[in-house]
Short mmCIF file of C-alpha atoms in Angstrom, two decimals:
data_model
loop_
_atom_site.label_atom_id
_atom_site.label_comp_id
_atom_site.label_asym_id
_atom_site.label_seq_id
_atom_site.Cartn_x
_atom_site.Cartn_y
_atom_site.Cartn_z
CA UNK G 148 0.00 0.00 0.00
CA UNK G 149 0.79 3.31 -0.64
CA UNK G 150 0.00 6.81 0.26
CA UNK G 151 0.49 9.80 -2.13
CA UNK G 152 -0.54 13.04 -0.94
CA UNK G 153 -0.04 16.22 -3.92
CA UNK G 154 -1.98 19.65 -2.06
CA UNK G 155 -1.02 22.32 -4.97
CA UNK G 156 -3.17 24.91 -2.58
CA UNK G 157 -5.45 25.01 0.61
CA UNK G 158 -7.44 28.27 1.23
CA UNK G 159 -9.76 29.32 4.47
CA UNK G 160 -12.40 32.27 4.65
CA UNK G 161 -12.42 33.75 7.96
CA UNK G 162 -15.27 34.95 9.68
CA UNK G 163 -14.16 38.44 9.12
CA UNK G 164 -13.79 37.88 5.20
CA UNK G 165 -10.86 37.70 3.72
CA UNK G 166 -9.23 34.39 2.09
CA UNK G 167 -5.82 33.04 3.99
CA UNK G 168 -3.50 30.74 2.53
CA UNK G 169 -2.60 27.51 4.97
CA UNK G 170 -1.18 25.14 2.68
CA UNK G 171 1.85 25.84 0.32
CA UNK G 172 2.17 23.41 -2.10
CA UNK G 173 3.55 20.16 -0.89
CA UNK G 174 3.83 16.87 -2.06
CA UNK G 175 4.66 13.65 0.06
CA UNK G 176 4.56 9.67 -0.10
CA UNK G 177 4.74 7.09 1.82
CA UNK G 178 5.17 3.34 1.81
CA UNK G 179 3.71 0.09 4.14
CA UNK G 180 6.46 0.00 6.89
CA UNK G 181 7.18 3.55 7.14
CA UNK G 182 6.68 6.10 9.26
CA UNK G 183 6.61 9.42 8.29
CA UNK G 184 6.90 12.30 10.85
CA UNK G 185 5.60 15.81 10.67
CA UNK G 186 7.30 18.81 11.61
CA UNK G 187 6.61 21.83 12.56
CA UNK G 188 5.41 25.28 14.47
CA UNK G 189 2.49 25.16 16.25
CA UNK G 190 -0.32 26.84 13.82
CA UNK G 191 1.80 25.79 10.84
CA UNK G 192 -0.97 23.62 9.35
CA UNK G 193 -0.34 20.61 10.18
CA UNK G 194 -3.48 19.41 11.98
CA UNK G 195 -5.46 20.62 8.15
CA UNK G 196 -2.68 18.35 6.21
CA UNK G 197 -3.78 15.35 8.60
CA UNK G 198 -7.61 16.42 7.92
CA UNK G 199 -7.16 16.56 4.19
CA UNK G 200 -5.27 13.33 4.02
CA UNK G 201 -7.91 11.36 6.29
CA UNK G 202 -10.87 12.45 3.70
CA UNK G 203 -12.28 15.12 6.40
CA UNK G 204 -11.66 18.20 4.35
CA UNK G 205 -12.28 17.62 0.72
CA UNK G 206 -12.12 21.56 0.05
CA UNK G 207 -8.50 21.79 -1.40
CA UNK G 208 -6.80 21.83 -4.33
CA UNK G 209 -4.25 18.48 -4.94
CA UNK G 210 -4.96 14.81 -5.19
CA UNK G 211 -4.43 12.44 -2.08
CA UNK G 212 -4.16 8.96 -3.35
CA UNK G 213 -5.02 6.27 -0.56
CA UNK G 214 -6.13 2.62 -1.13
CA UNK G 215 -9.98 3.01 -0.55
CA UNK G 216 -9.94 -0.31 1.55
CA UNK G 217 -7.35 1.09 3.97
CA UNK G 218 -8.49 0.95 7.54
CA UNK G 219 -7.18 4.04 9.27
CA UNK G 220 -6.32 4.02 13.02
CA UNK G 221 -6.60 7.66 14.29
CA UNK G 222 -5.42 9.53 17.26
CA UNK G 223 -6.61 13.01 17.50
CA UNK G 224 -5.19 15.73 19.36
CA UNK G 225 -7.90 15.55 21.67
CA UNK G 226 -9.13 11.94 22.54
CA UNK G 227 -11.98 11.84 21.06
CA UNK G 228 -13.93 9.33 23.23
CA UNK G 229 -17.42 8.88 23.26
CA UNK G 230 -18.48 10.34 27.00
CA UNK G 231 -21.27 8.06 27.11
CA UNK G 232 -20.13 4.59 26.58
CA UNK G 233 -17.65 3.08 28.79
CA UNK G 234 -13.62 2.52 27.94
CA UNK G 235 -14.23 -1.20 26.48
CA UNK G 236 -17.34 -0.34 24.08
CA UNK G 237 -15.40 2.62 23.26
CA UNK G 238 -12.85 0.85 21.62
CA UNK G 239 -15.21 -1.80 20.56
CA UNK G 240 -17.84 0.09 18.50
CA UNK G 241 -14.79 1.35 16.55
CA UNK G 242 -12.73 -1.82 16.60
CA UNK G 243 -15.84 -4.76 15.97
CA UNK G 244 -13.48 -7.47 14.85
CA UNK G 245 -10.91 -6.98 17.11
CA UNK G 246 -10.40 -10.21 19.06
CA UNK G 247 -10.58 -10.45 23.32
CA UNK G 248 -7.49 -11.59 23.05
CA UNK G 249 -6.44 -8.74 21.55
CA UNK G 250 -7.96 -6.20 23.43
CA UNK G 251 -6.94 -7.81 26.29
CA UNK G 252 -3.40 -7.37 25.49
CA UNK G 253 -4.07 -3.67 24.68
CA UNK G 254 -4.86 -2.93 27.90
CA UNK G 255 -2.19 -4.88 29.59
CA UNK G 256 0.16 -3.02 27.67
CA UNK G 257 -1.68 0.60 28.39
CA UNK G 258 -2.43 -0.13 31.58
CA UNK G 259 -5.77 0.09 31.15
CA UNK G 260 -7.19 -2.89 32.59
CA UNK G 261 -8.33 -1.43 35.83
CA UNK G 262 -10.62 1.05 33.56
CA UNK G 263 -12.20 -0.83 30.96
CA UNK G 264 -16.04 -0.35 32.67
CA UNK G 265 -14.96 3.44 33.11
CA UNK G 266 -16.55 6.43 31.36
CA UNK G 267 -14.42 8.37 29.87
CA UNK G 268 -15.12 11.50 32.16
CA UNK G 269 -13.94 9.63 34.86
CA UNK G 270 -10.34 9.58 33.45
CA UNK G 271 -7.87 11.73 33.42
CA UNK G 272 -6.66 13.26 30.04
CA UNK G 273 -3.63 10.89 30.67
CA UNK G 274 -5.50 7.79 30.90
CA UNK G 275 -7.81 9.19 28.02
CA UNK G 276 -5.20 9.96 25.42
CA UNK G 277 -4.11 5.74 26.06
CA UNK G 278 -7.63 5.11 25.54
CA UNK G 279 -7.33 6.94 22.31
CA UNK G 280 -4.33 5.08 21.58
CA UNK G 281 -5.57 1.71 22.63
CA UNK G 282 -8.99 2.64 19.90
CA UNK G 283 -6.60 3.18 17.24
CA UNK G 284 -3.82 0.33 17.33
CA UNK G 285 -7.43 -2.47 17.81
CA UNK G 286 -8.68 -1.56 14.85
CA UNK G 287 -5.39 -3.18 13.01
CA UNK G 288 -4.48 -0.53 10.86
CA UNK G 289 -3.29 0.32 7.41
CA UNK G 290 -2.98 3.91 7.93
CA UNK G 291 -2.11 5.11 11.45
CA UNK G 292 -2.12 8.79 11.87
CA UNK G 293 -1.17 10.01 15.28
CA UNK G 294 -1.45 13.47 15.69
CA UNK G 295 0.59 14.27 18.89
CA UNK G 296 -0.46 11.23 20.91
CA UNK G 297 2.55 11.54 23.47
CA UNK G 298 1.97 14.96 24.69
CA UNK G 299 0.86 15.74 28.49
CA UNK G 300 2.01 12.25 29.33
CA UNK G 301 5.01 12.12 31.65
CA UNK G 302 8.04 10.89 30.21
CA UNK G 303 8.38 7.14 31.23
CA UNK G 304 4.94 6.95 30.22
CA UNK G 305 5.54 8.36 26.73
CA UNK G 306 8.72 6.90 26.18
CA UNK G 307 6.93 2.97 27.32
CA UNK G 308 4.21 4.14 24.36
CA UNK G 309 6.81 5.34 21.76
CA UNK G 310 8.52 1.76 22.49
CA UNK G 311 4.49 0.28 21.82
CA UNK G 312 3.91 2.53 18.98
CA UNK G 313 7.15 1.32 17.10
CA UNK G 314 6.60 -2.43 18.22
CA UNK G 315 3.15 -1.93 16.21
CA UNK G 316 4.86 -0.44 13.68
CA UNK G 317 7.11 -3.43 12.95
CA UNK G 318 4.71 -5.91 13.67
CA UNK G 319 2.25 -5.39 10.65
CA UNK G 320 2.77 -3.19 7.17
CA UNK G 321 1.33 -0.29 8.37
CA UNK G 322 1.66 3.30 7.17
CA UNK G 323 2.45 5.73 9.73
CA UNK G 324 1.82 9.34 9.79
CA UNK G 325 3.27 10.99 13.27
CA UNK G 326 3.04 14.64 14.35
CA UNK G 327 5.14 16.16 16.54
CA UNK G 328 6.59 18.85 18.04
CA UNK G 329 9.36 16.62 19.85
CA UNK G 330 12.54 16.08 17.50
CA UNK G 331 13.34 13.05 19.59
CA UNK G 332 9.89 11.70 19.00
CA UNK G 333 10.67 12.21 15.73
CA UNK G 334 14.25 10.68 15.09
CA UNK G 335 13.23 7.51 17.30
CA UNK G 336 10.17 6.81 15.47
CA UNK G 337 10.55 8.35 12.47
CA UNK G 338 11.50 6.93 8.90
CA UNK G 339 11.09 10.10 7.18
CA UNK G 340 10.63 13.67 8.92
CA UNK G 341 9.25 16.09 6.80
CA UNK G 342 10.19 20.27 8.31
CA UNK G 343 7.23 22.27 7.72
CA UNK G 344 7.54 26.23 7.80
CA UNK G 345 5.02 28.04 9.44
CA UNK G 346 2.03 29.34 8.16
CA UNK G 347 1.18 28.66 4.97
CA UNK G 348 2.89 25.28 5.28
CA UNK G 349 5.25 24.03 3.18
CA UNK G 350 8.18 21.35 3.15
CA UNK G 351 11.04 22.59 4.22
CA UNK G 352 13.11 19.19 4.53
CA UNK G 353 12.08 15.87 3.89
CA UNK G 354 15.25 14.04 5.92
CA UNK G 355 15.57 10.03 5.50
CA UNK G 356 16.99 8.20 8.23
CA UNK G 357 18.38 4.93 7.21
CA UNK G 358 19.53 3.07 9.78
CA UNK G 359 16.49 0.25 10.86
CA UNK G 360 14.48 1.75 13.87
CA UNK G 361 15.78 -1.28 15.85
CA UNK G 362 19.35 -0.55 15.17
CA UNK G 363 19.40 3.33 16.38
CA UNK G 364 21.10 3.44 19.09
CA UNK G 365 21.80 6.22 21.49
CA UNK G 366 25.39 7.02 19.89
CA UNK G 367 22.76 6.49 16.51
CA UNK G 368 20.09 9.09 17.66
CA UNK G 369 22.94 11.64 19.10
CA UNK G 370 25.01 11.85 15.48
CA UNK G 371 21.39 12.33 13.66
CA UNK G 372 20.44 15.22 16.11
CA UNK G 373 23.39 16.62 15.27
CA UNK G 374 23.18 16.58 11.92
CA UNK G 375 19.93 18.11 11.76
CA UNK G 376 20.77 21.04 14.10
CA UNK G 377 23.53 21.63 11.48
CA UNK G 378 20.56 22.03 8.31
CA UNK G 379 18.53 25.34 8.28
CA UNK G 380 15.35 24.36 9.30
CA UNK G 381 12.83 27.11 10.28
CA UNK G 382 10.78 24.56 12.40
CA UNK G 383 13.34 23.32 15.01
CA UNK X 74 -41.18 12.15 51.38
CA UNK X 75 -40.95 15.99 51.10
CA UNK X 76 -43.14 15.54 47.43
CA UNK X 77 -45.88 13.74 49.97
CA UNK X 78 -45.69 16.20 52.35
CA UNK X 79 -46.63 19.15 49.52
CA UNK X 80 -49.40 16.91 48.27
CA UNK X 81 -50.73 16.79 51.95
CA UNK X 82 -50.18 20.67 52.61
CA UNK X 83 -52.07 21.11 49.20
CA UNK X 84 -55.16 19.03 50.73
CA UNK X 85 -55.44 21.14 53.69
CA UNK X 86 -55.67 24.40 52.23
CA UNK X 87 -58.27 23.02 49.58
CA UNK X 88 -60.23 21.10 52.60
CA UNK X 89 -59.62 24.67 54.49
CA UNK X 90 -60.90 26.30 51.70
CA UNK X 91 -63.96 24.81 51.14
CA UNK X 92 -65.11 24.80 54.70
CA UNK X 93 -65.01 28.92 53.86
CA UNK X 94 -66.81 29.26 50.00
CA UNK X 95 -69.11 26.12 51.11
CA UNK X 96 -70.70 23.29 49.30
CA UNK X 97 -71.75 23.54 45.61
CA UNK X 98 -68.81 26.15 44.47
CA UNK X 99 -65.62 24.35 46.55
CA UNK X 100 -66.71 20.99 47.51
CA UNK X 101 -64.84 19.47 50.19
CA UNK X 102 -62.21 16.29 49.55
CA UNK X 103 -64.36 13.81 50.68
CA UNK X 104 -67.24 15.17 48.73
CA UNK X 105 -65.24 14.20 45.81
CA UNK X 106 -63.73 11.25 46.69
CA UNK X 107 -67.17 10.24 46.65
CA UNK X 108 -67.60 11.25 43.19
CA UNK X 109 -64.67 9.51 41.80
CA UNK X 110 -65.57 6.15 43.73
CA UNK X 111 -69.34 6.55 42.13
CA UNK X 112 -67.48 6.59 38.94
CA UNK X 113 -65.30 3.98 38.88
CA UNK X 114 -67.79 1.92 40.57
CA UNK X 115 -70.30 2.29 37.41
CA UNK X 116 -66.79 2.18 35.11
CA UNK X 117 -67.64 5.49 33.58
CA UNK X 118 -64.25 6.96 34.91
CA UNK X 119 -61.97 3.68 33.19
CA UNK X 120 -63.69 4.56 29.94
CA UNK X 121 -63.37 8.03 29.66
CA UNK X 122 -59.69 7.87 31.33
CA UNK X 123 -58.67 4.99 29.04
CA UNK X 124 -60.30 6.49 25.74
CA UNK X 125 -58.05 9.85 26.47
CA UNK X 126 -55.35 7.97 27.61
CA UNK X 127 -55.54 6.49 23.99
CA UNK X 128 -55.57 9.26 22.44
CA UNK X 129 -52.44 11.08 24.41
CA UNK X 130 -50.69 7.73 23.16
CA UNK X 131 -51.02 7.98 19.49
CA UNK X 132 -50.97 11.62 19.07
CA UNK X 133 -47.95 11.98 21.05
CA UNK X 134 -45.80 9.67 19.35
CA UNK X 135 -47.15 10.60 16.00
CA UNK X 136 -46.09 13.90 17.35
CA UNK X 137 -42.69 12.71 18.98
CA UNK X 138 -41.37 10.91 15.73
CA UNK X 139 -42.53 12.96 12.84
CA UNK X 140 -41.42 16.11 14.89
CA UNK X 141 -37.98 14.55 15.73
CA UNK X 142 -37.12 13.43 12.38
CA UNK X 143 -38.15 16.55 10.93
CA UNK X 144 -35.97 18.45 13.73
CA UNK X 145 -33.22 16.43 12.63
CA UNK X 146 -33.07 16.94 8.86
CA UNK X 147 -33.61 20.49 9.95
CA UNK X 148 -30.58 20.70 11.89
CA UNK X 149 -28.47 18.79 9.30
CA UNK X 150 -29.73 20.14 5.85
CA UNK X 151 -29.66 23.54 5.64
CA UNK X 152 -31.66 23.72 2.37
CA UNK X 153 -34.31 21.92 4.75
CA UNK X 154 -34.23 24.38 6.95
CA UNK X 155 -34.47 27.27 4.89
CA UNK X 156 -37.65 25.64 3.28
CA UNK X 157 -39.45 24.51 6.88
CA UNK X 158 -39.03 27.26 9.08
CA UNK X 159 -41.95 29.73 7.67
CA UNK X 160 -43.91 26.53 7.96
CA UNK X 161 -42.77 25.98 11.90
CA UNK X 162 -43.24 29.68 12.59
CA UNK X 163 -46.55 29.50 11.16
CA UNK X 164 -47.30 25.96 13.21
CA UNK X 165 -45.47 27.32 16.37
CA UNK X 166 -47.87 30.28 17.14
CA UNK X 167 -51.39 28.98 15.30
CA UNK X 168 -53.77 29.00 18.62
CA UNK X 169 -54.45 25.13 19.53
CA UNK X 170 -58.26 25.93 18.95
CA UNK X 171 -57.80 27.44 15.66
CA UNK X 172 -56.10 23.39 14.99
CA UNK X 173 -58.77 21.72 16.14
CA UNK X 174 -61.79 23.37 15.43
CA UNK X 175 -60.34 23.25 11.44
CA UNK X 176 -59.51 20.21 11.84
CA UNK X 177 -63.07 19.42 12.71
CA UNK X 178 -64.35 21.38 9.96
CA UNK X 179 -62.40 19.45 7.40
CA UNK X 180 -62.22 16.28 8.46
CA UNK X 181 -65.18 15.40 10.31
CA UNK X 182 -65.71 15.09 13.95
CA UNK X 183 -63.81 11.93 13.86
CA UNK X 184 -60.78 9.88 15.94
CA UNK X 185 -58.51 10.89 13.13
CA UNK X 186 -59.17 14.24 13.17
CA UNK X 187 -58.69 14.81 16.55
CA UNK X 188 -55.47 12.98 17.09
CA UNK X 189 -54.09 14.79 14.48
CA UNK X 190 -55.19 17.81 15.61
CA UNK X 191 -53.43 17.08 18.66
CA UNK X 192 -50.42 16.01 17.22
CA UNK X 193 -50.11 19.04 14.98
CA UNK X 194 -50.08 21.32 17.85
CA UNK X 195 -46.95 19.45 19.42
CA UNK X 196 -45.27 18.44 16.47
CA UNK X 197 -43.54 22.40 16.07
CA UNK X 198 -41.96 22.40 19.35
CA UNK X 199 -40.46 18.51 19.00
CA UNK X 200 -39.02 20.08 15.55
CA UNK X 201 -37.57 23.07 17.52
CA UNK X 202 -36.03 21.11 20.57
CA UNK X 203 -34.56 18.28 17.91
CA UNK X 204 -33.34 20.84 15.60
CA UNK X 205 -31.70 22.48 18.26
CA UNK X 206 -29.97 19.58 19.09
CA UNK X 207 -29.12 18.30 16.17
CA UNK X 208 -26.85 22.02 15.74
CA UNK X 209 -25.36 21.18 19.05
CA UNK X 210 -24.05 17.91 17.73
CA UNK X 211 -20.37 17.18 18.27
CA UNK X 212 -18.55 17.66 14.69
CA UNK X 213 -14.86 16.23 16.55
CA UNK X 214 -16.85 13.00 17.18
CA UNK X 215 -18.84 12.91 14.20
CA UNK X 216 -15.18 12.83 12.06
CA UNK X 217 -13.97 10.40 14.61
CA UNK X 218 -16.96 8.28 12.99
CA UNK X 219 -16.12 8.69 9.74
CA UNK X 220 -12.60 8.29 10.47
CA UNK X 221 -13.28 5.06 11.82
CA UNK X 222 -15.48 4.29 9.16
CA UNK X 223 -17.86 2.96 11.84
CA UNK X 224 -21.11 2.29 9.86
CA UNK X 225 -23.86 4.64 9.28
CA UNK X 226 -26.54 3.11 11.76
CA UNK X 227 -23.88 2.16 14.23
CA UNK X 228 -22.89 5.94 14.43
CA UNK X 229 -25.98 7.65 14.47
CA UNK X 230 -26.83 5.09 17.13
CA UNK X 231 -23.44 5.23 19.45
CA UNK X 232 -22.56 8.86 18.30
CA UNK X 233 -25.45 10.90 17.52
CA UNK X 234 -28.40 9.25 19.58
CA UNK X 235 -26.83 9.74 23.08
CA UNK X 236 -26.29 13.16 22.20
CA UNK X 237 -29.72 13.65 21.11
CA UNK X 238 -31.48 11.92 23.97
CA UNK X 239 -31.13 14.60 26.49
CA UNK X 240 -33.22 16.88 23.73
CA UNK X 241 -35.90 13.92 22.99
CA UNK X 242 -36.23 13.50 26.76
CA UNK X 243 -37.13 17.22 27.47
CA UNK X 244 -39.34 17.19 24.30
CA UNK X 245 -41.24 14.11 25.45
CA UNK X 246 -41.72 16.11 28.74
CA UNK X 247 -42.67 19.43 27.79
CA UNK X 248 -44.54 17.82 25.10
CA UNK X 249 -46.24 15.51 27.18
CA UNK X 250 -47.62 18.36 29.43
CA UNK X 251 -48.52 20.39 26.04
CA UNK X 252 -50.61 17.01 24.99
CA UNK X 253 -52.51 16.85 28.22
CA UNK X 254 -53.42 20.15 27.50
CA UNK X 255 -55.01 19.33 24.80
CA UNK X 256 -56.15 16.73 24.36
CA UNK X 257 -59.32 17.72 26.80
CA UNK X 258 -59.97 20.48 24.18
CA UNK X 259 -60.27 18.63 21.33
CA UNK X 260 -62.79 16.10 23.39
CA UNK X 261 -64.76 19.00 24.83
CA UNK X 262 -65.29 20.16 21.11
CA UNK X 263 -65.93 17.25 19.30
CA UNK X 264 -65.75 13.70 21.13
CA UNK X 265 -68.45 11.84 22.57
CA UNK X 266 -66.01 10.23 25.37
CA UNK X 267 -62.87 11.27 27.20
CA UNK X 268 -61.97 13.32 30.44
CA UNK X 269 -62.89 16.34 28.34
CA UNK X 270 -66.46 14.99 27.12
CA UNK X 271 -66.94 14.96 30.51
CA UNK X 272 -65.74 17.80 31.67
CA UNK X 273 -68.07 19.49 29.34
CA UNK X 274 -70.74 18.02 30.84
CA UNK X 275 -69.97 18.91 34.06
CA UNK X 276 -69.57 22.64 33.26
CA UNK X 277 -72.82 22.54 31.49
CA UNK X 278 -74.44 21.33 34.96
CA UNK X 279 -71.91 23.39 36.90
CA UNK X 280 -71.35 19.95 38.18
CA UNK X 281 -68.12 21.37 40.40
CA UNK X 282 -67.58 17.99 42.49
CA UNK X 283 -67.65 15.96 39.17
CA UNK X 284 -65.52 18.50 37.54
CA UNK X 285 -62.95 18.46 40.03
CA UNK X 286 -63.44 14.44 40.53
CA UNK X 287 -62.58 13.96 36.47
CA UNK X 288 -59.46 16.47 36.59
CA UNK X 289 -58.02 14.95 39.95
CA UNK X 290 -57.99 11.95 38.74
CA UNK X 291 -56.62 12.88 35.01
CA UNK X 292 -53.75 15.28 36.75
CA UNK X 293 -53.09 12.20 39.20
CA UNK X 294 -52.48 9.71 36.01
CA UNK X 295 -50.33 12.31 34.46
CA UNK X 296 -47.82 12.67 37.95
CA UNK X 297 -48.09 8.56 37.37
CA UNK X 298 -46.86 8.55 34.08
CA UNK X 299 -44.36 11.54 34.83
CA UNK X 300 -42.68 10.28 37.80
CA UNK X 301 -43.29 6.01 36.48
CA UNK X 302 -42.19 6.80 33.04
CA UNK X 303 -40.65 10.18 31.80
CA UNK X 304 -38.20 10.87 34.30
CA UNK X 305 -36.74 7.31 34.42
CA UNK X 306 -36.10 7.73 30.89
CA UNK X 307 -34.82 11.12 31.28
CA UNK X 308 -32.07 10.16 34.11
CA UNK X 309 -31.19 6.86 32.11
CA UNK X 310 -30.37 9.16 28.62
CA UNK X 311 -28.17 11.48 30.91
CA UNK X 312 -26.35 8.92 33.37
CA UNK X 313 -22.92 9.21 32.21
CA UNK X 314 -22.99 12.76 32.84
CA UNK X 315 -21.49 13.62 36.29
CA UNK X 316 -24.16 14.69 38.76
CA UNK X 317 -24.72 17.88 39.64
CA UNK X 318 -24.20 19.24 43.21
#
């Protein structure tokens, strides 16, 4: 599977009148396996990239190109839950065929178990944003787009989840789309980071990193860093 | 306990009352107690409480589902919109008489023209309350839907319902008083049964103890239904909402 995204133009009309530019033309691509990380200041556009790519916002100029059976696993900024079913039919109502077994495991690895008869408004937005992330990995998917999933979580917690989210990764041909603001997010996780400018977004940088996700180690991630601190990139 | 406690506090001030304005104007509790066991002794009261019990039924969920689907559409086309809301302004403030006495004149003095009569006079404000709701509807969790791809019926059940059932439930209740209102109308004018048939009656004979005996008992099946039915239905739509203080 593959995912081609072409946006030649993306225009909003505020309330006031006026028309503002948020997209620059961009193109981008990405393959089963890889994850692809954006980049960039906050306000830059990224969240309307993610909406265009997922089918939300149709009202752009471009062509995304994404395999009409592709099941797309979402987390969005916010989690999203539905306040009015519990944490299990939550995840279950968008994840049908999603085994016990499997869910099970889920919530072992979020640490979840202890909630799954919980409404959501009894967690906190710690606990919620796993929920979120626990929803997205059950449905199996072909397309994961995670848009900030690690932030307000304290660090051993995020860094357990960025250890979950690349054990997904490698576990199934899955394309991954990853926004952050966190380079090291980014360089741990990523497969290719894409530096947006700020407002109206474009592609700065699209950087490979080569070296199997498995392989990078901290000596790895260090000599990467520095090699990106060394490229002008208006986003860092 | 404290609800009882009203209810008894309301009984002495009538039974107060009447031992001031005397017999045939303010009859006294007992006096129509009397009444209403002389009633439902000969069955009258069953059959007149069960025919407009009947007719609350059918008109108000005529009422409840037309009105709420048309709500919806309202609140999610806006071409709908547009095109009903002249209609529901008109509906919304055309006198409840004015309904039924045309609908009378046209259709007869039948069952179906009553009912409908009835129902037309609560179907605008189920349209406003749903449409309403339907514009509050959460667009973040609607695109989590889609994103999802969760089914059509599986979202509007899971995603849109829940958020719509706190509207249904306070149109069901203010409609549901509105419908009791009535529905004794439309008998006075132009039924030969019903707690309103009867009420006519008793007005013609400035029968006050069977007056009062008929509308007792009516206003004591509606707290029934209120407090046995609608308010169940109303906490269960909101539980996962955190309780107010």
């Amino acid at each position: 599977m593959r995912l081609e995204v072409e946006i030649t133009g993306k225009t909003y009309e505020s309330a006031a009148g006026g028309t503002h530019e948020v997209l620059s033309p961009m193109k981008l691509a990405l393959q089963s396996g890889e994850v692809g990380v954006l980049i960039g200041p906050s306000g830059c556009g990224k969240s309307t990239m993610l909406r265009i790519i997922l089918g939300l916002d149709r009202d752009f100029e471009g062509h995304v190109a994404r395999p009409p059976e592709a099941r797309i696993g979402m987390v969005f900024q916010e989690p999203r839950l539905l306040p009015w079913r519990s944490v299990e039919q939550n995840i279950r109502l968008a994840a049908p065929n999603a085994s016990d077994a499997k869910l099970s495991e889920l919530f072992k690895i979020l640490e979840l178990e202890a909630h799954r008869s919980h409404f959501p408004g009894e967690l906190s937005l710690g606990l919620a944003r796993r929920v979120a992330l626990a929803r997205a990995f059950a449905v199996e998917p072909d397309l994961l787009v995670l848009d900030e999933p690690l932030a307000s979580l304290d660090d051993a917690l995020a860094g357990r989840l960025r250890d979950e989210i690349a054990t997904l990764v490698a576990s199934r041909p899955v394309m991954t789309l990853l926004v952050t603001h966190s380079l090291d997010d980014a360089i741990r996780l990523g497969d290719r980071l894409f530096f947006l400018s700020p407002r109206p977004a474009r592609i700065v940088q699209e950087v490979p990193v080569t070296i199997p996700r498995a392989e990078r180690s901290e000596a790895e991630l260090a000599r990467i860093k520095a090699e990106l601190a060394v490229l002008p990139l208006e986003s860092k | 306990m404290l609800r009882l406690l009203s209810i008894v506090l309301l009984l002495a001030i009538w039974w107060i009352a009447a031992l001031f304005v005397g017999g045939a104007k303010l009859p006294s509790p007992p006096a129509v107690l009397n009444v209403i066991i002389a009633e439902a002794a000969s069955g009258a009261l069953f059959l007149h409480l069960g025919a407009t019990l009947a007719r609350v039924a059918l008109a108000f969920v005529l009422a409840m589902s037309v009105g709420s689907a048309i709500g919806y559409l309202m609140g999610r086309v806006k071409l709908a919109d547009r095109l009903g809301d002249p209609w529901l302004i008109l509906l919304l403030n055309l006198p409840a008489l004015v309904v039924i006495v045309l609908a009378y004149v046209w259709a007869g003095l039948t069952e179906a023209a009553a009912i409908a009569a009835i129902a037309i006079n609560k179907l605008p404000t189920a349209v406003v309350t749903l449409r309403e709701g339907t514009r509050a509807l959460d667009r973040s969790l609607d695109e989590m839907a889609t994103v999802f791809a969760m089914p059509r019926w599986r979202a509007f059940r899971h995603v849109v319902l829940p958020q719509l059932a706190p509207y249904i439930a306070a149109s069901a209740r203010s409609g549901l008083s509105l419908v009791w209102k009535i529905v004794l109308v439309a008998e006075l004018l132009g039924r030969p049964n019903g707690v309103g048939f009867e009420i006519g009656v008793a007005f013609q004979l400035f029968d006050t103890p069977r007056l009062l005996a008929y509308s007792l008992t009516f206003a004591a099946v509606v707290l029934v239904i209120e407090t046995a039915l609608v308010q169940p239905f109303e906490a269960r739509a909101t539980r996962w909402r955190p309780r107010a203080a």
